[in-house]
Amino acid sequence: MARSSGDIFDALASVGALQKAWSRAARGKRARPDVCEFERGWPDALVSLAQSLRDGSWRPAGYRSFIWRERGKRRLISAAPFADRVVHHAITAAIEPTYERRFLPWSFANRRGRGTHAALAQALHGAARFRWVLKLDVQRFFPSVDHAVLLALLRNVVHERALLELIERLLASGNGLLASEWKPVLFPGDDLLALTRPKGLPIGNQTSQFFANVLLHPVDLLIAQRLQPGLAARYVDDILLFDHDRGRLHDARAAIEEKLALLRLRAHERKTRLWDAREGVPFVGYRVFPWGAKLPGASVTRLRCHLRAVAEEYADGVLDLAGAKQRISGLIGHARPARAEAVLGDALDDFPLVRHPK
């Protein structure tokens, strides 16, 4: 039975829903000070949070920003306070089922039952069957997200006023956080005032990951309904289209870039190109060949950096053993499809889990 107007927001703002969101937000992070502080008074904290959501007084607190370097990229990460992250998880859980009925099966990021391994399997299938690959990457995607465009798309599906107002407040809290990461862009018909439009999704937020799929869903529909390549895969803003006909893929690039412009986004000129699948196409941290996947040097470096960070956080008591094992398990899972167990074994030997003496 479809929920009536107000039902989704009322469910989201219940103590029960927030308790489940708290559990998801705390997974693997229970040793962190902010999580411990919330958990010490969690019954009152959840009741207070539910009340502030229902009466409309909840406002996002400030973000803690820091620089993270990955694969040679400099990323500005903005971490919300833990109580706000509980709300982020609650919002995603509330509207995710509605969107899951709309999202296409070859969109793999931040969806249950999918993820990087499923995306890699799809790409390997495409590379084995088709000669040519169009790889398209959106330039500075998260800093460039236009709030008005995203909200217009959300209003097509989410109709509860209280829920929309909550999402608007959440988006507004991230406006300007990534201003230093965004290059001013004018689209056809823009004047200089267009440069002041609210923009940006803080990298690292649960909601930011989900909203990325909402914003790029029109591109997925264009590919499925009009372009119809031999096979497609998307992970956040990385898109692969496979086909035997490179001319069709050339035309597809022009059509996707036109659709992106309507969403006030631009394709990355250097990273968007046609590949011969035999070259090995970079995707989700692997290099994808017709014969299998390879872990490139940059990914090995990133894996070692992640293991070092896990070992340091565990040594300092920031991460508990369960959280450390969970993150290491994820790294092992990432290395396995590329048959990089030896590389991973060396890294695990270099960064053992040892607590600092108190």
GROMACS .gro file of C-alpha atoms in nm:
model
  358
    1MET     CA    1   0.000   0.000   0.000
    2ALA     CA    2   0.134   0.345  -0.090
    3ARG     CA    3   0.196   0.575   0.198
    4SER     CA    4  -0.021   0.884   0.221
    5SER     CA    5   0.118   1.238   0.235
    6GLY     CA    6   0.318   1.289   0.551
    7ASP     CA    7   0.371   0.921   0.622
    8ILE     CA    8   0.732   0.906   0.502
    9PHE     CA    9   0.839   1.208   0.703
   10ASP     CA   10   0.654   1.089   1.014
   11ALA     CA   11   0.827   0.752   0.989
   12LEU     CA   12   1.165   0.916   0.935
   13ALA     CA   13   1.121   1.136   1.242
   14SER     CA   14   1.028   0.847   1.472
   15VAL     CA   15   1.262   0.730   1.746
   16GLY     CA   16   1.258   0.379   1.598
   17ALA     CA   17   1.376   0.497   1.255
   18LEU     CA   18   1.642   0.718   1.411
   19GLN     CA   19   1.765   0.427   1.623
   20LYS     CA   20   1.816   0.220   1.307
   21ALA     CA   21   1.988   0.517   1.142
   22TRP     CA   22   2.212   0.555   1.447
   23SER     CA   23   2.313   0.190   1.421
   24ARG     CA   24   2.404   0.231   1.053
   25ALA     CA   25   2.594   0.555   1.111
   26ALA     CA   26   2.794   0.403   1.399
   27ARG     CA   27   2.888   0.081   1.220
   28GLY     CA   28   3.263   0.030   1.250
   29LYS     CA   29   3.307   0.364   1.428
   30ARG     CA   30   3.198   0.294   1.786
   31ALA     CA   31   3.543   0.371   1.929
   32ARG     CA   32   3.539   0.728   1.796
   33PRO     CA   33   3.490   0.997   2.063
   34ASP     CA   34   3.190   1.166   1.898
   35VAL     CA   35   3.013   0.831   1.857
   36CYS     CA   36   3.090   0.731   2.217
   37GLU     CA   37   2.956   1.063   2.345
   38PHE     CA   38   2.631   1.020   2.154
   39GLU     CA   39   2.591   0.661   2.271
   40ARG     CA   40   2.637   0.750   2.639
   41GLY     CA   41   2.311   0.941   2.634
   42TRP     CA   42   2.149   0.781   2.331
   43PRO     CA   43   1.788   0.748   2.460
   44ASP     CA   44   1.758   1.119   2.536
   45ALA     CA   45   1.959   1.211   2.228
   46LEU     CA   46   1.726   1.019   1.996
   47VAL     CA   47   1.410   1.153   2.161
   48SER     CA   48   1.544   1.508   2.134
   49LEU     CA   49   1.646   1.455   1.772
   50ALA     CA   50   1.305   1.313   1.681
   51GLN     CA   51   1.128   1.605   1.848
   52SER     CA   52   1.341   1.866   1.668
   53LEU     CA   53   1.269   1.699   1.334
   54ARG     CA   54   0.894   1.687   1.396
   55ASP     CA   55   0.864   2.048   1.511
   56GLY     CA   56   1.092   2.175   1.232
   57SER     CA   57   1.357   2.320   1.462
   58TRP     CA   58   1.637   2.083   1.355
   59ARG     CA   59   1.924   2.257   1.182
   60PRO     CA   60   2.248   2.096   1.060
   61ALA     CA   61   2.553   2.187   1.266
   62GLY     CA   62   2.885   2.293   1.118
   63TYR     CA   63   3.114   2.063   0.923
   64ARG     CA   64   3.471   1.963   1.005
   65SER     CA   65   3.673   1.984   0.685
   66PHE     CA   66   4.007   1.824   0.603
   67ILE     CA   67   4.213   1.733   0.298
   68TRP     CA   68   4.232   1.373   0.177
   69ARG     CA   69   4.468   1.270  -0.101
   70GLU     CA   70   4.374   0.966  -0.305
   71ARG     CA   71   4.513   0.838  -0.635
   72GLY     CA   72   4.700   1.165  -0.677
   73LYS     CA   73   4.379   1.364  -0.624
   74ARG     CA   74   4.330   1.624  -0.356
   75ARG     CA   75   3.981   1.603  -0.205
   76LEU     CA   76   3.823   1.833   0.050
   77ILE     CA   77   3.623   1.610   0.285
   78SER     CA   78   3.353   1.768   0.503
   79ALA     CA   79   3.248   1.555   0.799
   80ALA     CA   80   2.919   1.630   0.971
   81PRO     CA   81   2.876   1.586   1.349
   82PHE     CA   82   2.758   1.239   1.442
   83ALA     CA   83   2.404   1.344   1.533
   84ASP     CA   84   2.368   1.500   1.188
   85ARG     CA   85   2.499   1.183   1.025
   86VAL     CA   86   2.218   0.994   1.197
   87VAL     CA   87   1.972   1.227   1.022
   88HIS     CA   88   2.150   1.175   0.688
   89HIS     CA   89   2.106   0.799   0.720
   90ALA     CA   90   1.742   0.840   0.822
   91ILE     CA   91   1.666   1.057   0.516
   92THR     CA   92   1.833   0.811   0.280
   93ALA     CA   93   1.652   0.512   0.432
   94ALA     CA   94   1.318   0.694   0.404
   95ILE     CA   95   1.331   0.781   0.034
   96GLU     CA   96   1.561   0.507  -0.096
   97PRO     CA   97   1.283   0.248  -0.160
   98THR     CA   98   1.093   0.491  -0.383
   99TYR     CA   99   1.401   0.561  -0.592
  100GLU     CA  100   1.513   0.200  -0.607
  101ARG     CA  101   1.204   0.129  -0.816
  102ARG     CA  102   1.327   0.392  -1.064
  103PHE     CA  103   1.704   0.346  -1.072
  104LEU     CA  104   1.843   0.132  -1.352
  105PRO     CA  105   2.026  -0.195  -1.284
  106TRP     CA  106   2.361  -0.079  -1.423
  107SER     CA  107   2.388   0.207  -1.172
  108PHE     CA  108   2.611   0.050  -0.907
  109ALA     CA  109   2.723   0.310  -0.652
  110ASN     CA  110   2.575   0.330  -0.303
  111ARG     CA  111   2.301   0.076  -0.363
  112ARG     CA  112   2.227  -0.242  -0.173
  113GLY     CA  113   2.334  -0.557  -0.349
  114ARG     CA  114   2.557  -0.367  -0.592
  115GLY     CA  115   2.883  -0.180  -0.525
  116THR     CA  116   3.229  -0.183  -0.682
  117HIS     CA  117   3.249  -0.560  -0.739
  118ALA     CA  118   2.921  -0.568  -0.928
  119ALA     CA  119   3.031  -0.263  -1.129
  120LEU     CA  120   3.361  -0.434  -1.210
  121ALA     CA  121   3.183  -0.752  -1.317
  122GLN     CA  122   2.961  -0.550  -1.552
  123ALA     CA  123   3.263  -0.372  -1.699
  124LEU     CA  124   3.453  -0.699  -1.746
  125HIS     CA  125   3.150  -0.842  -1.925
  126GLY     CA  126   3.142  -0.541  -2.154
  127ALA     CA  127   3.516  -0.547  -2.226
  128ALA     CA  128   3.499  -0.918  -2.315
  129ARG     CA  129   3.208  -0.867  -2.558
  130PHE     CA  130   3.272  -0.528  -2.721
  131ARG     CA  131   3.574  -0.368  -2.886
  132TRP     CA  132   3.507  -0.003  -2.806
  133VAL     CA  133   3.442   0.178  -2.477
  134LEU     CA  134   3.333   0.534  -2.410
  135LYS     CA  135   3.452   0.643  -2.066
  136LEU     CA  136   3.293   0.963  -1.942
  137ASP     CA  137   3.380   1.142  -1.619
  138VAL     CA  138   3.200   1.450  -1.483
  139GLN     CA  139   3.433   1.738  -1.405
  140ARG     CA  140   3.446   1.824  -1.033
  141PHE     CA  141   3.114   1.650  -0.982
  142PHE     CA  142   3.038   1.698  -0.611
  143PRO     CA  143   3.152   2.064  -0.597
  144SER     CA  144   2.951   2.140  -0.914
  145VAL     CA  145   2.612   2.000  -0.806
  146ASP     CA  146   2.354   2.276  -0.849
  147HIS     CA  147   2.107   2.274  -0.559
  148ALA     CA  148   1.816   2.411  -0.762
  149VAL     CA  149   1.855   2.140  -1.027
  150LEU     CA  150   1.877   1.865  -0.767
  151LEU     CA  151   1.576   1.994  -0.574
  152ALA     CA  152   1.369   2.014  -0.894
  153LEU     CA  153   1.444   1.648  -0.962
  154LEU     CA  154   1.362   1.550  -0.604
  155ARG     CA  155   1.027   1.733  -0.619
  156ASN     CA  156   0.926   1.513  -0.911
  157VAL     CA  157   0.930   1.213  -0.677
  158VAL     CA  158   0.918   1.343  -0.318
  159HIS     CA  159   0.593   1.529  -0.254
  160GLU     CA  160   0.581   1.573   0.125
  161ARG     CA  161   0.643   1.934   0.215
  162ALA     CA  162   0.806   1.861   0.552
  163LEU     CA  163   1.047   1.613   0.395
  164LEU     CA  164   1.139   1.851   0.114
  165GLU     CA  165   1.201   2.132   0.363
  166LEU     CA  166   1.428   1.903   0.563
  167ILE     CA  167   1.628   1.815   0.249
  168GLU     CA  168   1.650   2.184   0.154
  169ARG     CA  169   1.796   2.268   0.495
  170LEU     CA  170   2.045   1.986   0.462
  171LEU     CA  171   2.154   2.098   0.115
  172ALA     CA  172   2.182   2.462   0.224
  173SER     CA  173   2.423   2.362   0.502
  174GLY     CA  174   2.671   2.245   0.237
  175ASN     CA  175   2.651   2.554   0.017
  176GLY     CA  176   2.995   2.704  -0.035
  177LEU     CA  177   3.187   2.432   0.148
  178LEU     CA  178   3.347   2.321  -0.178
  179ALA     CA  179   3.374   2.667  -0.336
  180SER     CA  180   3.752   2.640  -0.353
  181GLU     CA  181   3.717   2.311  -0.545
  182TRP     CA  182   3.476   2.446  -0.808
  183LYS     CA  183   3.574   2.628  -1.126
  184PRO     CA  184   3.322   2.894  -1.237
  185VAL     CA  185   3.124   2.773  -1.539
  186LEU     CA  186   2.863   2.959  -1.742
  187PHE     CA  187   2.610   2.760  -1.942
  188PRO     CA  188   2.415   2.886  -2.246
  189GLY     CA  189   2.175   3.162  -2.141
  190ASP     CA  190   2.354   3.234  -1.811
  191ASP     CA  191   2.443   3.578  -1.682
  192LEU     CA  192   2.701   3.650  -1.414
  193LEU     CA  193   2.441   3.599  -1.140
  194ALA     CA  194   2.439   3.229  -1.231
  195LEU     CA  195   2.779   3.203  -1.064
  196THR     CA  196   2.613   3.272  -0.728
  197ARG     CA  197   2.373   2.975  -0.750
  198PRO     CA  198   2.403   2.749  -0.442
  199LYS     CA  199   2.626   2.453  -0.525
  200GLY     CA  200   2.805   2.155  -0.383
  201LEU     CA  201   2.746   1.828  -0.203
  202PRO     CA  202   2.989   1.772   0.086
  203ILE     CA  203   3.205   1.473   0.000
  204GLY     CA  204   3.160   1.197   0.257
  205ASN     CA  205   2.796   1.252   0.350
  206GLN     CA  206   2.559   0.955   0.319
  207THR     CA  207   2.303   1.182   0.156
  208SER     CA  208   2.558   1.320  -0.092
  209GLN     CA  209   2.623   0.971  -0.224
  210PHE     CA  210   2.251   0.906  -0.263
  211PHE     CA  211   2.176   1.244  -0.422
  212ALA     CA  212   2.449   1.178  -0.679
  213ASN     CA  213   2.238   0.891  -0.814
  214VAL     CA  214   1.926   1.111  -0.814
  215LEU     CA  215   2.100   1.384  -1.013
  216LEU     CA  216   2.248   1.149  -1.274
  217HIS     CA  217   1.937   0.935  -1.316
  218PRO     CA  218   1.825   1.144  -1.618
  219VAL     CA  219   2.155   1.053  -1.785
  220ASP     CA  220   2.085   0.686  -1.714
  221LEU     CA  221   1.743   0.722  -1.876
  222LEU     CA  222   1.893   0.890  -2.183
  223ILE     CA  223   2.137   0.602  -2.223
  224ALA     CA  224   1.870   0.334  -2.176
  225GLN     CA  225   1.589   0.487  -2.380
  226ARG     CA  226   1.765   0.668  -2.663
  227LEU     CA  227   2.133   0.575  -2.695
  228GLN     CA  228   2.100   0.202  -2.621
  229PRO     CA  229   2.467   0.096  -2.635
  230GLY     CA  230   2.569  -0.268  -2.625
  231LEU     CA  231   2.625  -0.243  -2.248
  232ALA     CA  232   2.657   0.029  -1.986
  233ALA     CA  233   2.788   0.078  -1.632
  234ARG     CA  234   2.788   0.380  -1.402
  235TYR     CA  235   2.956   0.425  -1.065
  236VAL     CA  236   2.877   0.773  -0.924
  237ASP     CA  237   2.993   1.003  -1.208
  238ASP     CA  238   3.211   0.750  -1.392
  239ILE     CA  239   3.021   0.616  -1.694
  240LEU     CA  240   3.121   0.338  -1.933
  241LEU     CA  241   2.940   0.262  -2.258
  242PHE     CA  242   3.043  -0.045  -2.464
  243ASP     CA  243   2.966  -0.109  -2.830
  244HIS     CA  244   3.104  -0.259  -3.149
  245ASP     CA  245   3.048   0.070  -3.336
  246ARG     CA  246   3.279   0.351  -3.227
  247GLY     CA  247   3.076   0.599  -3.432
  248ARG     CA  248   2.769   0.530  -3.216
  249LEU     CA  249   2.977   0.592  -2.905
  250HIS     CA  250   3.107   0.918  -3.051
  251ASP     CA  251   2.747   1.032  -3.105
  252ALA     CA  252   2.656   0.909  -2.755
  253ARG     CA  253   2.924   1.131  -2.605
  254ALA     CA  254   2.773   1.439  -2.767
  255ALA     CA  255   2.423   1.346  -2.645
  256ILE     CA  256   2.539   1.284  -2.287
  257GLU     CA  257   2.734   1.610  -2.276
  258GLU     CA  258   2.421   1.792  -2.393
  259LYS     CA  259   2.216   1.627  -2.115
  260LEU     CA  260   2.484   1.710  -1.857
  261ALA     CA  261   2.470   2.076  -1.958
  262LEU     CA  262   2.095   2.076  -1.881
  263LEU     CA  263   2.190   1.948  -1.535
  264ARG     CA  264   2.454   2.224  -1.513
  265LEU     CA  265   2.738   1.973  -1.525
  266ARG     CA  266   3.030   1.927  -1.765
  267ALA     CA  267   3.223   1.623  -1.880
  268HIS     CA  268   3.591   1.619  -1.794
  269GLU     CA  269   3.764   1.693  -2.125
  270ARG     CA  270   4.083   1.498  -2.049
  271LYS     CA  271   3.919   1.195  -1.886
  272THR     CA  272   3.633   1.158  -2.134
  273ARG     CA  273   3.744   0.959  -2.439
  274LEU     CA  274   3.696   0.648  -2.651
  275TRP     CA  275   3.906   0.345  -2.560
  276ASP     CA  276   3.996   0.024  -2.732
  277ALA     CA  277   3.902  -0.232  -2.465
  278ARG     CA  278   4.236  -0.406  -2.519
  279GLU     CA  279   4.413  -0.097  -2.376
  280GLY     CA  280   4.261  -0.157  -2.035
  281VAL     CA  281   4.001   0.097  -1.921
  282PRO     CA  282   4.034   0.252  -1.572
  283PHE     CA  283   3.718   0.198  -1.366
  284VAL     CA  284   3.636   0.174  -0.992
  285GLY     CA  285   4.002   0.144  -0.895
  286TYR     CA  286   4.091  -0.129  -1.147
  287ARG     CA  287   4.214  -0.148  -1.502
  288VAL     CA  288   3.958  -0.347  -1.700
  289PHE     CA  289   4.078  -0.569  -1.986
  290PRO     CA  290   3.890  -0.826  -2.196
  291TRP     CA  291   4.085  -1.099  -2.012
  292GLY     CA  292   4.034  -0.967  -1.656
  293ALA     CA  293   4.112  -0.692  -1.408
  294LYS     CA  294   4.443  -0.553  -1.291
  295LEU     CA  295   4.519  -0.344  -0.984
  296PRO     CA  296   4.714  -0.041  -1.111
  297GLY     CA  297   5.004   0.107  -0.921
  298ALA     CA  298   4.798   0.399  -0.794
  299SER     CA  299   4.545   0.158  -0.645
  300VAL     CA  300   4.823  -0.037  -0.471
  301THR     CA  301   4.949   0.289  -0.322
  302ARG     CA  302   4.598   0.379  -0.212
  303LEU     CA  303   4.548   0.036  -0.056
  304ARG     CA  304   4.867   0.076   0.147
  305CYS     CA  305   4.759   0.424   0.258
  306HIS     CA  306   4.425   0.286   0.375
  307LEU     CA  307   4.594   0.006   0.570
  308ARG     CA  308   4.832   0.253   0.730
  309ALA     CA  309   4.538   0.471   0.834
  310VAL     CA  310   4.354   0.169   0.982
  311ALA     CA  311   4.664   0.066   1.178
  312GLU     CA  312   4.717   0.420   1.309
  313GLU     CA  313   4.353   0.467   1.411
  314TYR     CA  314   4.351   0.129   1.585
  315ALA     CA  315   4.680   0.206   1.762
  316ASP     CA  316   4.539   0.538   1.889
  317GLY     CA  317   4.213   0.377   2.004
  318VAL     CA  318   4.002   0.572   1.752
  319LEU     CA  319   3.900   0.248   1.582
  320ASP     CA  320   3.797  -0.069   1.765
  321LEU     CA  321   3.897  -0.420   1.654
  322ALA     CA  322   3.561  -0.487   1.486
  323GLY     CA  323   3.584  -0.164   1.289
  324ALA     CA  324   3.945  -0.234   1.188
  325LYS     CA  325   3.857  -0.585   1.072
  326GLN     CA  326   3.563  -0.453   0.875
  327ARG     CA  327   3.777  -0.201   0.687
  328ILE     CA  328   4.056  -0.452   0.624
  329SER     CA  329   3.800  -0.702   0.497
  330GLY     CA  330   3.685  -0.441   0.247
  331LEU     CA  331   4.042  -0.390   0.125
  332ILE     CA  332   4.093  -0.764   0.090
  333GLY     CA  333   3.773  -0.782  -0.111
  334HIS     CA  334   3.896  -0.502  -0.338
  335ALA     CA  335   4.228  -0.677  -0.407
  336ARG     CA  336   4.082  -1.022  -0.472
  337PRO     CA  337   3.927  -0.962  -0.820
  338ALA     CA  338   4.268  -0.842  -0.943
  339ARG     CA  339   4.445  -1.141  -0.791
  340ALA     CA  340   4.662  -0.909  -0.583
  341GLU     CA  341   4.677  -1.122  -0.268
  342ALA     CA  342   5.058  -1.111  -0.257
  343VAL     CA  343   5.061  -0.731  -0.269
  344LEU     CA  344   4.798  -0.717   0.003
  345GLY     CA  345   4.987  -0.968   0.218
  346ASP     CA  346   5.301  -0.754   0.207
  347ALA     CA  347   5.100  -0.447   0.307
  348LEU     CA  348   4.934  -0.629   0.597
  349ASP     CA  349   5.278  -0.733   0.722
  350ASP     CA  350   5.397  -0.372   0.702
  351PHE     CA  351   5.100  -0.230   0.897
  352PRO     CA  352   5.000  -0.473   1.176
  353LEU     CA  353   4.723  -0.394   1.425
  354VAL     CA  354   4.897  -0.303   1.751
  355ARG     CA  355   4.758  -0.085   2.032
  356HIS     CA  356   4.975   0.191   2.177
  357PRO     CA  357   5.048   0.124   2.545
  358LYS     CA  358   4.847   0.343   2.782
   0.00000   0.00000   0.00000
